[in-house]
Amino acid sequence: MEFYEKQQAFFLTQKTRNLSFRRDALKRLRNEIVKQEDAIAEAIYADFKKPRFETFIAETQFVLAEINTMIKNLEFWAQPERISGNLANFPSRNYICREPLGQVLVIAPWNYPFQLIMAPLVGAIAAGNTVVAKPSELTPNTAEIVKKIIQNVFDPEHVAVVLGGVEVSQELLSKRWDHIFFTGSPQVGRIVYESAAKHLTPVTLELGGKNPCIVDETASISLTAKRIVWGKSLNLGQTCLAPDYLLVHHSVKDKLIQKLKDKIVEAYGENQTESQDLARIVNERHYDRLKSLLKGQHILYGGETVDEDNFIGLTLIDEPDLDSPLMQGEVFGPILPIFSYKNQSDIDAIVKRYEKPLAAYLFSNKRAAQKEFIARYGFGGGVINDTVIHIANKKLPFGGVGHSGVGAYHGKTSFDVFSHKKAIVKRGRWIDPPLRYAPYKLPERIAKWVKYLF
Ligand code: NAD
């Protein structure tokens, strides 16, 4: 890994501090992605048959929008930020200066294999860092095209790609970095955190969890069903933000289930296996894991599986046992458990069994219920009356809380996460009140005013 030392030396040349250098790098990356758009879609399709439109909105266009945001705002975000002074340091000018951290390591998962390696990389470059990117080994075709794009655009002393699995990842983690940006499972997140701690390296951990989706009796049921089906079927449920399970008010449960079935048929036809608009499960291991979650469950709809294609159709499960494997970890697939509730404590009894999730959703037309939902439950981010779509606003920080993640990114938040905020006070010299200097002989009647200095 000779690029590691090369990047170290390159960072010290201070070239990445230059804003034109960063802007040019981002523009070259943008041009290359536009040029390779078809190849990217083909690679992701080859990996797990992600529909082209989903690749367009959630992979390439998502990353291009992130690049454009950086190019547009770079100059402004990198300016020293003027902060008001206080009496203790009067007279002075106070600033926050954002400076690059240094060498950044980005490790990505397989489910959005282009977006999740590129979006953090874009933020790290915009903030003036060098980057080593490690895509997931489970989506090898996408990893190859990511490598090609990066090699076409950057010198390895600035940005390098390393392909490989767990061993390569661990070798990278054994080195000292200035920031590690990891997206993946909470289990591996823990390993990354431990490795980073050895060098006191700051981390961003973008993890997952069991995302609840609550539907109360006032929700607009048809629209609710359509938006839940969309959020759950995107990437065939292999989305960190997908609703993991539903909690439905008992009075509207039957109606919602009927509408969910209708919306699945509207979108994917009577035979989901024939739909061109559903991805496949990424590999046999995950397929077998998901298939085994269906065992012993009461299937309300779906349940189709195609072994040779790693395909499982969108499946609705009625009131699974909370101790069953389906309700232990993140589902991360097209299976949707449905529970009914009568009151708030029924909801609490399920939601609070789990660590704080990455996302939570409420469908309700009641203002008070919406307010209560936001205040009552801990989660990374959420949507009222829709699913997943909060990720589309780059002005909102994207990240988890507790076991679903540490830190956040996207847009300005990305620029900040890859920058050190250096606090600077520039003192004036024309006056120097004696108050703080020894010998401390202030009369008591004056000393009591000292507290107002801060
Ligand atoms: P994963 O944790 O298995 O793998 C992620 C990366 O870590 C891969 O590059 C892999 O090579 C590496 N890795 C795996 N085991 C390792 C080990 N023992 N030591 C060091 N590195 C290791 O995750 P995955 O299966 O690729 O992705 C699914 C998970 O990612 C889900 O939990 C999902 O919720 C989460 N996720 C979160 C977000 C988010 O933005 N918060 C986005 C997508 C996925």
Short mmCIF file of C-alpha atoms and ligand atoms in Angstrom, two decimals:
data_model
loop_
_atom_site.label_atom_id
_atom_site.label_comp_id
_atom_site.label_asym_id
_atom_site.label_seq_id
_atom_site.Cartn_x
_atom_site.Cartn_y
_atom_site.Cartn_z
CA MET A 1 0.00 0.00 0.00
CA GLU A 2 2.67 2.45 -1.06
CA PHE A 3 0.02 5.05 -1.90
CA TYR A 4 -0.47 5.55 1.85
CA GLU A 5 2.96 7.17 2.27
CA LYS A 6 2.57 8.99 -1.02
CA GLN A 7 -0.72 10.51 0.13
CA GLN A 8 0.88 11.49 3.41
CA ALA A 9 3.65 13.34 1.55
CA PHE A 10 1.21 14.85 -0.94
CA PHE A 11 -1.00 16.25 1.79
CA LEU A 12 2.03 17.97 3.31
CA THR A 13 2.69 19.80 0.03
CA GLN A 14 -0.49 21.79 0.89
CA LYS A 15 -1.77 21.47 -2.67
CA THR A 16 -5.17 20.32 -1.45
CA ARG A 17 -5.62 23.59 0.46
CA ASN A 18 -6.04 25.38 -2.80
CA LEU A 19 -9.74 25.82 -3.61
CA SER A 20 -9.22 25.79 -7.39
CA PHE A 21 -7.40 22.48 -7.05
CA ARG A 22 -10.39 21.02 -5.19
CA ARG A 23 -12.92 22.52 -7.61
CA ASP A 24 -11.04 21.18 -10.64
CA ALA A 25 -10.87 17.73 -9.09
CA LEU A 26 -14.62 17.74 -8.49
CA LYS A 27 -15.34 18.93 -12.02
CA ARG A 28 -13.16 16.20 -13.51
CA LEU A 29 -14.98 13.64 -11.37
CA ARG A 30 -18.34 15.01 -12.52
CA ASN A 31 -17.35 14.76 -16.19
CA GLU A 32 -16.10 11.22 -15.79
CA ILE A 33 -19.27 10.07 -14.01
CA VAL A 34 -21.41 11.60 -16.77
CA LYS A 35 -19.22 9.85 -19.34
CA GLN A 36 -19.46 6.51 -17.53
CA GLU A 37 -23.15 6.71 -16.60
CA ASP A 38 -24.16 3.74 -18.77
CA ALA A 39 -21.22 1.66 -17.58
CA ILE A 40 -22.15 2.39 -13.95
CA ALA A 41 -25.77 1.33 -14.51
CA GLU A 42 -24.64 -1.84 -16.30
CA ALA A 43 -22.22 -2.72 -13.50
CA ILE A 44 -24.83 -2.30 -10.79
CA TYR A 45 -27.32 -4.29 -12.87
CA ALA A 46 -24.74 -7.04 -13.26
CA ASP A 47 -24.26 -7.10 -9.49
CA PHE A 48 -27.89 -7.41 -8.39
CA LYS A 49 -30.20 -6.31 -11.18
CA LYS A 50 -30.95 -2.90 -9.73
CA PRO A 51 -33.48 -1.25 -12.06
CA ARG A 52 -31.93 1.45 -14.20
CA PHE A 53 -34.25 4.18 -12.90
CA GLU A 54 -33.25 3.42 -9.31
CA THR A 55 -29.59 3.64 -10.29
CA PHE A 56 -30.31 6.95 -11.98
CA ILE A 57 -32.02 8.58 -8.98
CA ALA A 58 -30.23 6.94 -6.06
CA GLU A 59 -26.72 6.43 -7.40
CA THR A 60 -25.48 8.57 -10.30
CA GLN A 61 -27.77 11.62 -10.07
CA PHE A 62 -27.50 11.58 -6.31
CA VAL A 63 -23.70 11.77 -6.50
CA LEU A 64 -23.74 14.35 -9.31
CA ALA A 65 -26.04 16.56 -7.24
CA GLU A 66 -23.66 16.24 -4.29
CA ILE A 67 -20.72 17.25 -6.51
CA ASN A 68 -22.66 20.25 -7.86
CA THR A 69 -23.55 21.36 -4.33
CA MET A 70 -19.87 21.23 -3.37
CA ILE A 71 -18.67 23.08 -6.45
CA LYS A 72 -21.29 25.78 -5.97
CA ASN A 73 -20.67 26.38 -2.26
CA LEU A 74 -17.02 25.48 -1.78
CA GLU A 75 -15.72 29.05 -1.81
CA PHE A 76 -18.35 30.24 0.63
CA TRP A 77 -18.06 27.29 3.06
CA ALA A 78 -14.27 27.48 3.11
CA GLN A 79 -14.21 31.18 4.06
CA PRO A 80 -13.28 31.94 7.67
CA GLU A 81 -16.57 32.27 9.54
CA ARG A 82 -16.80 35.44 11.58
CA ILE A 83 -18.05 34.90 15.15
CA SER A 84 -18.96 37.65 17.61
CA GLY A 85 -16.45 38.33 20.40
CA ASN A 86 -17.10 38.76 24.10
CA LEU A 87 -15.87 41.01 26.86
CA ALA A 88 -13.18 38.57 28.04
CA ASN A 89 -11.24 38.97 24.82
CA PHE A 90 -12.24 42.52 23.94
CA PRO A 91 -10.98 43.95 21.63
CA SER A 92 -10.71 41.10 19.13
CA ARG A 93 -11.89 39.46 15.93
CA ASN A 94 -13.05 35.84 16.26
CA TYR A 95 -13.16 33.27 13.50
CA ILE A 96 -13.73 29.65 12.69
CA CYS A 97 -11.27 28.55 10.00
CA ARG A 98 -12.11 25.28 8.29
CA GLU A 99 -9.06 23.30 7.31
CA PRO A 100 -8.60 19.83 5.81
CA LEU A 101 -8.10 16.96 8.25
CA GLY A 102 -5.52 15.07 6.15
CA GLN A 103 -5.82 11.44 5.10
CA VAL A 104 -9.35 10.06 4.95
CA LEU A 105 -10.38 6.41 4.64
CA VAL A 106 -13.83 5.62 3.21
CA ILE A 107 -15.24 2.10 3.56
CA ALA A 108 -18.55 1.36 1.85
CA PRO A 109 -21.23 -1.36 1.82
CA TRP A 110 -22.80 -3.05 -1.20
CA ASN A 111 -26.42 -1.90 -1.19
CA TYR A 112 -25.94 1.50 -2.86
CA PRO A 113 -22.51 0.55 -4.14
CA PHE A 114 -21.83 3.70 -6.13
CA GLN A 115 -23.50 6.36 -4.01
CA LEU A 116 -22.10 5.20 -0.68
CA ILE A 117 -18.47 5.23 -1.78
CA MET A 118 -18.73 8.38 -3.91
CA ALA A 119 -20.82 10.72 -1.74
CA PRO A 120 -18.42 10.69 1.24
CA LEU A 121 -15.46 10.82 -1.15
CA VAL A 122 -16.87 14.00 -2.73
CA GLY A 123 -17.19 15.67 0.68
CA ALA A 124 -13.67 14.66 1.65
CA ILE A 125 -12.19 16.06 -1.59
CA ALA A 126 -14.20 19.28 -1.32
CA ALA A 127 -12.83 19.79 2.19
CA GLY A 128 -9.25 19.33 0.90
CA ASN A 129 -8.29 15.85 2.07
CA THR A 130 -6.61 12.91 0.40
CA VAL A 131 -8.81 9.80 0.22
CA VAL A 132 -8.47 6.04 0.12
CA ALA A 133 -11.75 4.43 -0.90
CA LYS A 134 -12.64 0.78 -0.33
CA PRO A 135 -15.85 -0.33 -2.07
CA SER A 136 -17.67 -3.50 -1.04
CA GLU A 137 -16.42 -6.82 -2.33
CA LEU A 138 -20.02 -8.07 -2.63
CA THR A 139 -20.67 -5.87 -5.67
CA PRO A 140 -17.51 -6.57 -7.70
CA ASN A 141 -18.68 -5.07 -11.00
CA THR A 142 -19.48 -1.75 -9.37
CA ALA A 143 -16.21 -1.85 -7.44
CA GLU A 144 -14.36 -2.20 -10.77
CA ILE A 145 -16.10 0.76 -12.37
CA VAL A 146 -15.52 2.86 -9.24
CA LYS A 147 -11.84 1.98 -9.49
CA LYS A 148 -11.72 2.86 -13.18
CA ILE A 149 -13.41 6.23 -12.65
CA ILE A 150 -11.14 7.17 -9.78
CA GLN A 151 -8.01 6.09 -11.63
CA ASN A 152 -9.07 8.09 -14.68
CA VAL A 153 -9.65 11.22 -12.62
CA PHE A 154 -7.14 11.33 -9.79
CA ASP A 155 -3.49 10.74 -9.07
CA PRO A 156 -3.27 7.99 -6.45
CA GLU A 157 -1.36 10.36 -4.18
CA HIS A 158 -4.62 12.35 -3.97
CA VAL A 159 -7.34 9.70 -4.25
CA ALA A 160 -6.77 5.94 -4.42
CA VAL A 161 -9.05 2.89 -4.55
CA VAL A 162 -8.35 -0.42 -2.90
CA LEU A 163 -10.46 -3.44 -3.78
CA GLY A 164 -10.93 -6.39 -1.49
CA GLY A 165 -12.85 -7.84 1.40
CA VAL A 166 -12.50 -8.11 5.14
CA GLU A 167 -8.73 -8.67 5.17
CA VAL A 168 -8.01 -5.65 3.00
CA SER A 169 -10.40 -3.61 5.09
CA GLN A 170 -8.64 -4.67 8.28
CA GLU A 171 -5.23 -3.92 6.84
CA LEU A 172 -6.41 -0.43 5.98
CA LEU A 173 -7.93 -0.01 9.42
CA SER A 174 -4.63 -0.89 11.06
CA LYS A 175 -3.10 2.29 9.65
CA ARG A 176 -3.37 5.74 11.14
CA TRP A 177 -5.91 8.01 9.43
CA ASP A 178 -7.12 11.51 10.13
CA HIS A 179 -10.74 10.47 9.64
CA ILE A 180 -12.48 7.17 8.92
CA PHE A 181 -15.85 7.28 7.21
CA PHE A 182 -17.59 3.92 7.43
CA THR A 183 -20.99 2.86 6.11
CA GLY A 184 -22.19 -0.63 6.96
CA SER A 185 -23.56 -2.81 9.70
CA PRO A 186 -23.44 -1.95 13.42
CA GLN A 187 -21.38 -5.13 14.00
CA VAL A 188 -18.58 -4.04 11.67
CA GLY A 189 -19.03 -0.44 12.83
CA ARG A 190 -17.88 -1.57 16.25
CA ILE A 191 -14.69 -3.10 14.74
CA VAL A 192 -14.00 0.13 12.85
CA TYR A 193 -14.52 2.20 15.99
CA GLU A 194 -12.10 0.01 17.96
CA SER A 195 -9.41 0.26 15.27
CA ALA A 196 -9.85 4.04 15.09
CA ALA A 197 -9.60 4.38 18.86
CA LYS A 198 -6.07 2.96 18.80
CA HIS A 199 -4.93 6.07 16.92
CA LEU A 200 -7.53 8.47 18.39
CA THR A 201 -8.90 8.83 14.87
CA PRO A 202 -12.29 10.53 14.55
CA VAL A 203 -14.96 8.47 12.80
CA THR A 204 -18.24 8.81 11.05
CA LEU A 205 -20.25 5.61 11.30
CA GLU A 206 -23.30 5.33 9.06
CA LEU A 207 -25.03 2.20 10.33
CA GLY A 208 -28.51 0.67 10.36
CA GLY A 209 -31.31 -0.42 12.64
CA LYS A 210 -34.94 -1.52 12.79
CA ASN A 211 -36.88 1.41 11.35
CA PRO A 212 -40.47 1.57 12.59
CA CYS A 213 -43.29 2.87 10.43
CA ILE A 214 -46.41 3.88 12.34
CA VAL A 215 -49.79 4.34 10.66
CA ASP A 216 -52.53 5.85 12.78
CA GLU A 217 -56.30 5.90 12.26
CA THR A 218 -56.26 9.36 10.64
CA ALA A 219 -53.76 8.50 7.88
CA SER A 220 -54.78 8.71 4.21
CA ILE A 221 -54.64 4.97 3.68
CA SER A 222 -54.27 4.71 -0.08
CA LEU A 223 -51.43 7.24 -0.27
CA THR A 224 -49.84 5.70 2.83
CA ALA A 225 -49.84 2.26 1.25
CA LYS A 226 -48.34 3.58 -1.99
CA ARG A 227 -45.51 5.36 -0.16
CA ILE A 228 -44.75 2.41 2.12
CA VAL A 229 -44.59 0.01 -0.81
CA TRP A 230 -42.23 2.39 -2.63
CA GLY A 231 -39.89 2.75 0.38
CA LYS A 232 -39.85 -0.98 1.04
CA SER A 233 -39.37 -2.14 -2.55
CA LEU A 234 -36.60 0.27 -3.53
CA ASN A 235 -33.49 -1.89 -4.00
CA LEU A 236 -35.74 -4.85 -3.06
CA GLY A 237 -35.82 -3.71 0.55
CA GLN A 238 -32.03 -3.63 0.85
CA THR A 239 -32.06 -0.01 1.92
CA CYS A 240 -30.81 1.19 5.29
CA LEU A 241 -33.77 3.63 5.41
CA ALA A 242 -36.48 1.16 4.38
CA PRO A 243 -39.37 0.76 6.82
CA ASP A 244 -38.44 -2.39 8.76
CA TYR A 245 -41.85 -3.10 10.28
CA LEU A 246 -45.30 -1.51 10.42
CA LEU A 247 -47.36 -0.57 13.46
CA VAL A 248 -50.93 0.06 12.35
CA HIS A 249 -53.89 1.27 14.37
CA HIS A 250 -56.19 -1.76 14.69
CA SER A 251 -59.15 0.13 13.21
CA VAL A 252 -57.42 0.62 9.85
CA LYS A 253 -55.26 -2.49 9.70
CA ASP A 254 -57.42 -4.52 7.29
CA LYS A 255 -57.92 -1.56 5.01
CA LEU A 256 -54.18 -0.83 4.95
CA ILE A 257 -53.28 -4.44 4.20
CA GLN A 258 -55.72 -4.50 1.29
CA LYS A 259 -54.26 -1.26 -0.06
CA LEU A 260 -50.69 -2.52 0.36
CA LYS A 261 -51.58 -5.55 -1.75
CA ASP A 262 -53.27 -3.33 -4.37
CA LYS A 263 -50.27 -1.04 -4.58
CA ILE A 264 -47.84 -3.94 -4.92
CA VAL A 265 -49.90 -5.29 -7.82
CA GLU A 266 -50.21 -1.83 -9.41
CA ALA A 267 -46.44 -1.35 -9.29
CA TYR A 268 -45.10 -4.84 -9.94
CA GLY A 269 -47.99 -6.83 -11.42
CA GLU A 270 -49.68 -10.01 -10.19
CA ASN A 271 -46.43 -11.93 -10.61
CA GLN A 272 -43.60 -10.03 -8.97
CA THR A 273 -40.99 -12.41 -10.35
CA GLU A 274 -41.69 -11.02 -13.82
CA SER A 275 -41.29 -7.38 -12.87
CA GLN A 276 -38.32 -5.51 -14.35
CA ASP A 277 -38.63 -2.90 -11.60
CA LEU A 278 -37.36 -4.95 -8.67
CA ALA A 279 -33.71 -5.60 -7.88
CA ARG A 280 -32.43 -8.97 -6.66
CA ILE A 281 -30.96 -10.01 -3.30
CA VAL A 282 -27.24 -9.35 -3.51
CA ASN A 283 -26.01 -12.92 -2.95
CA GLU A 284 -27.00 -16.40 -1.88
CA ARG A 285 -26.00 -15.89 1.74
CA HIS A 286 -28.35 -12.92 2.15
CA TYR A 287 -31.03 -14.70 0.10
CA ASP A 288 -30.88 -17.76 2.36
CA ARG A 289 -30.93 -15.54 5.45
CA LEU A 290 -34.08 -13.76 4.24
CA LYS A 291 -35.77 -16.97 3.15
CA SER A 292 -35.19 -18.45 6.58
CA LEU A 293 -36.88 -15.42 8.17
CA LEU A 294 -40.12 -16.48 6.46
CA LYS A 295 -40.18 -19.85 8.22
CA GLY A 296 -43.13 -20.28 10.56
CA GLN A 297 -44.56 -16.83 9.76
CA HIS A 298 -48.12 -16.03 8.76
CA ILE A 299 -47.73 -14.72 5.21
CA LEU A 300 -50.52 -12.33 4.23
CA TYR A 301 -49.20 -11.67 0.77
CA GLY A 302 -46.17 -12.51 -1.36
CA GLY A 303 -43.66 -15.08 -0.23
CA GLU A 304 -42.50 -15.95 -3.77
CA THR A 305 -38.88 -17.04 -3.93
CA VAL A 306 -36.72 -17.92 -6.94
CA ASP A 307 -33.56 -19.72 -5.86
CA GLU A 308 -31.58 -19.41 -9.10
CA ASP A 309 -32.19 -15.65 -9.20
CA ASN A 310 -31.88 -14.76 -5.48
CA PHE A 311 -35.36 -13.26 -5.70
CA ILE A 312 -37.91 -12.78 -2.95
CA GLY A 313 -41.11 -10.88 -3.71
CA LEU A 314 -42.49 -8.18 -1.46
CA THR A 315 -43.98 -10.11 1.42
CA LEU A 316 -46.40 -9.01 4.13
CA ILE A 317 -46.23 -10.87 7.44
CA ASP A 318 -48.99 -10.75 10.04
CA GLU A 319 -48.12 -10.24 13.72
CA PRO A 320 -44.83 -12.16 13.92
CA ASP A 321 -43.64 -13.35 17.29
CA LEU A 322 -41.35 -10.66 18.68
CA ASP A 323 -38.86 -13.36 19.63
CA SER A 324 -38.72 -14.82 16.12
CA PRO A 325 -35.54 -14.19 14.04
CA LEU A 326 -37.56 -11.80 11.82
CA MET A 327 -37.88 -9.40 14.74
CA GLN A 328 -34.34 -9.78 16.08
CA GLY A 329 -32.15 -7.87 13.62
CA GLU A 330 -32.60 -5.47 10.72
CA VAL A 331 -34.67 -7.26 8.00
CA PHE A 332 -32.77 -5.62 5.09
CA GLY A 333 -34.95 -7.23 2.44
CA PRO A 334 -38.50 -7.19 1.01
CA ILE A 335 -40.25 -8.69 4.05
CA LEU A 336 -42.59 -6.40 5.95
CA PRO A 337 -43.87 -7.47 9.39
CA ILE A 338 -47.17 -5.84 10.35
CA PHE A 339 -48.40 -5.32 13.92
CA SER A 340 -51.60 -3.69 15.08
CA TYR A 341 -51.81 -1.40 18.09
CA LYS A 342 -54.55 0.13 20.19
CA ASN A 343 -52.70 2.80 22.14
CA GLN A 344 -49.39 4.55 22.60
CA SER A 345 -48.07 2.02 25.08
CA ASP A 346 -48.55 -0.76 22.51
CA ILE A 347 -46.32 1.22 20.15
CA ASP A 348 -43.76 1.91 22.89
CA ALA A 349 -43.64 -1.79 23.77
CA ILE A 350 -42.30 -2.59 20.32
CA VAL A 351 -40.35 0.52 19.26
CA LYS A 352 -38.49 0.74 22.56
CA ARG A 353 -37.38 -2.89 22.43
CA TYR A 354 -34.80 -1.87 19.86
CA GLU A 355 -31.81 0.44 19.72
CA LYS A 356 -32.49 3.87 18.22
CA PRO A 357 -32.95 3.24 14.48
CA LEU A 358 -31.58 5.16 11.52
CA ALA A 359 -35.07 6.26 10.47
CA ALA A 360 -38.67 6.30 11.64
CA TYR A 361 -41.88 7.12 9.82
CA LEU A 362 -45.33 8.22 10.89
CA PHE A 363 -48.40 8.40 8.74
CA SER A 364 -50.94 10.60 10.48
CA ASN A 365 -53.01 13.65 9.71
CA LYS A 366 -53.11 14.65 13.40
CA ARG A 367 -50.78 17.51 14.35
CA ALA A 368 -50.54 16.40 17.99
CA ALA A 369 -49.59 12.84 16.97
CA GLN A 370 -46.89 14.17 14.65
CA LYS A 371 -45.41 16.32 17.43
CA GLU A 372 -45.53 13.45 19.90
CA PHE A 373 -43.82 11.08 17.45
CA ILE A 374 -40.90 13.47 16.91
CA ALA A 375 -40.42 14.10 20.63
CA ARG A 376 -41.08 10.59 21.95
CA TYR A 377 -38.77 8.37 19.91
CA GLY A 378 -35.03 8.53 19.23
CA PHE A 379 -33.99 7.97 15.60
CA GLY A 380 -31.50 9.35 13.07
CA GLY A 381 -34.03 11.12 10.87
CA GLY A 382 -37.57 10.58 9.73
CA VAL A 383 -40.50 11.54 7.59
CA ILE A 384 -44.10 12.29 8.39
CA ASN A 385 -46.48 10.92 5.78
CA ASP A 386 -43.82 9.35 3.57
CA THR A 387 -40.79 7.06 3.73
CA VAL A 388 -37.09 7.38 2.84
CA ILE A 389 -37.43 10.75 1.08
CA HIS A 390 -35.65 12.83 3.73
CA ILE A 391 -32.39 11.61 2.21
CA ALA A 392 -33.16 13.66 -0.90
CA ASN A 393 -32.67 17.01 0.84
CA LYS A 394 -28.95 17.75 1.03
CA LYS A 395 -29.61 20.57 3.46
CA LEU A 396 -30.63 17.97 6.04
CA PRO A 397 -27.83 16.13 7.86
CA PHE A 398 -27.99 12.40 7.18
CA GLY A 399 -26.89 10.04 9.94
CA GLY A 400 -27.94 7.83 12.80
CA VAL A 401 -27.93 8.11 16.56
CA GLY A 402 -26.76 5.61 19.17
CA HIS A 403 -26.35 2.21 17.52
CA SER A 404 -27.52 3.48 14.13
CA GLY A 405 -24.54 5.76 13.74
CA VAL A 406 -22.08 8.40 14.82
CA GLY A 407 -22.01 11.70 12.94
CA ALA A 408 -23.74 12.73 9.74
CA TYR A 409 -23.04 13.98 6.21
CA HIS A 410 -24.43 15.35 2.91
CA GLY A 411 -24.02 18.89 1.60
CA LYS A 412 -22.62 21.38 4.10
CA THR A 413 -22.61 18.71 6.83
CA SER A 414 -20.18 16.67 4.68
CA PHE A 415 -17.93 19.63 4.17
CA ASP A 416 -17.87 20.19 7.91
CA VAL A 417 -17.35 16.55 8.85
CA PHE A 418 -14.17 16.41 6.77
CA SER A 419 -12.88 19.76 8.04
CA HIS A 420 -11.33 20.76 11.30
CA LYS A 421 -12.96 23.86 12.73
CA LYS A 422 -10.01 25.85 13.97
CA ALA A 423 -11.01 28.53 16.48
CA ILE A 424 -9.00 31.72 16.10
CA VAL A 425 -9.02 34.92 18.13
CA LYS A 426 -7.09 37.87 16.77
CA ARG A 427 -6.54 40.30 19.64
CA GLY A 428 -6.38 44.06 19.40
CA ARG A 429 -3.56 45.86 21.16
CA TRP A 430 -4.96 49.31 21.81
CA ILE A 431 -6.40 48.50 25.23
CA ASP A 432 -5.44 45.87 27.84
CA PRO A 433 -7.66 45.92 30.93
CA PRO A 434 -5.62 44.76 33.98
CA LEU A 435 -8.46 42.65 35.41
CA ARG A 436 -7.15 39.14 34.63
CA TYR A 437 -3.51 39.68 35.54
CA ALA A 438 -1.89 38.77 38.88
CA PRO A 439 -1.49 39.96 41.50
CA TYR A 440 -5.23 39.35 41.96
CA LYS A 441 -6.09 42.29 44.09
CA LEU A 442 -9.48 43.32 42.79
CA PRO A 443 -11.75 44.83 45.41
CA GLU A 444 -14.69 42.49 46.03
CA ARG A 445 -17.27 44.96 44.73
CA ILE A 446 -15.49 44.89 41.32
CA ALA A 447 -14.61 41.16 41.34
CA LYS A 448 -18.29 40.20 41.39
CA TRP A 449 -18.68 41.85 37.96
CA VAL A 450 -16.02 39.59 36.45
CA LYS A 451 -18.64 36.93 35.70
CA TYR A 452 -20.06 39.23 33.01
CA LEU A 453 -16.86 38.91 31.01
CA PHE A 454 -17.85 35.47 29.75
P1 NAD B 1 -20.89 -4.70 6.30
O1 NAD B 1 -20.73 -4.01 7.60
O2 NAD B 1 -20.89 -6.19 6.28
O3 NAD B 1 -19.73 -4.27 5.28
C1 NAD B 1 -19.39 -2.92 5.02
C2 NAD B 1 -17.92 -2.81 4.64
O4 NAD B 1 -17.13 -3.27 5.72
C3 NAD B 1 -17.52 -3.61 3.41
O5 NAD B 1 -16.68 -2.81 2.60
C4 NAD B 1 -16.76 -4.80 3.99
O6 NAD B 1 -15.71 -5.23 3.16
C5 NAD B 1 -16.20 -4.24 5.27
N1 NAD B 1 -16.11 -5.27 6.32
C6 NAD B 1 -16.93 -6.33 6.51
N2 NAD B 1 -16.55 -7.05 7.59
C7 NAD B 1 -15.45 -6.43 8.08
C8 NAD B 1 -14.60 -6.69 9.18
N3 NAD B 1 -14.79 -7.75 9.98
N4 NAD B 1 -13.57 -5.85 9.42
C9 NAD B 1 -13.35 -4.79 8.61
N5 NAD B 1 -14.13 -4.49 7.55
C10 NAD B 1 -15.16 -5.30 7.28
O7 NAD B 1 -22.23 -4.11 5.67
P2 NAD B 1 -22.98 -4.52 4.34
O8 NAD B 1 -23.57 -5.88 4.49
O9 NAD B 1 -22.11 -4.27 3.17
O10 NAD B 1 -24.17 -3.42 4.33
C11 NAD B 1 -25.36 -3.59 5.03
C12 NAD B 1 -25.40 -2.78 6.30
O11 NAD B 1 -25.05 -1.43 6.03
C13 NAD B 1 -26.79 -2.72 6.90
O12 NAD B 1 -26.68 -2.85 8.31
C14 NAD B 1 -27.28 -1.32 6.56
O13 NAD B 1 -28.26 -0.79 7.43
C15 NAD B 1 -26.03 -0.55 6.59
N6 NAD B 1 -26.13 0.65 5.76
C16 NAD B 1 -26.18 1.86 6.36
C17 NAD B 1 -26.30 2.99 5.57
C18 NAD B 1 -26.34 4.37 6.17
O14 NAD B 1 -26.21 5.32 5.41
N7 NAD B 1 -26.50 4.52 7.47
C19 NAD B 1 -26.36 2.87 4.19
C20 NAD B 1 -26.32 1.61 3.64
C21 NAD B 1 -26.19 0.49 4.42
#
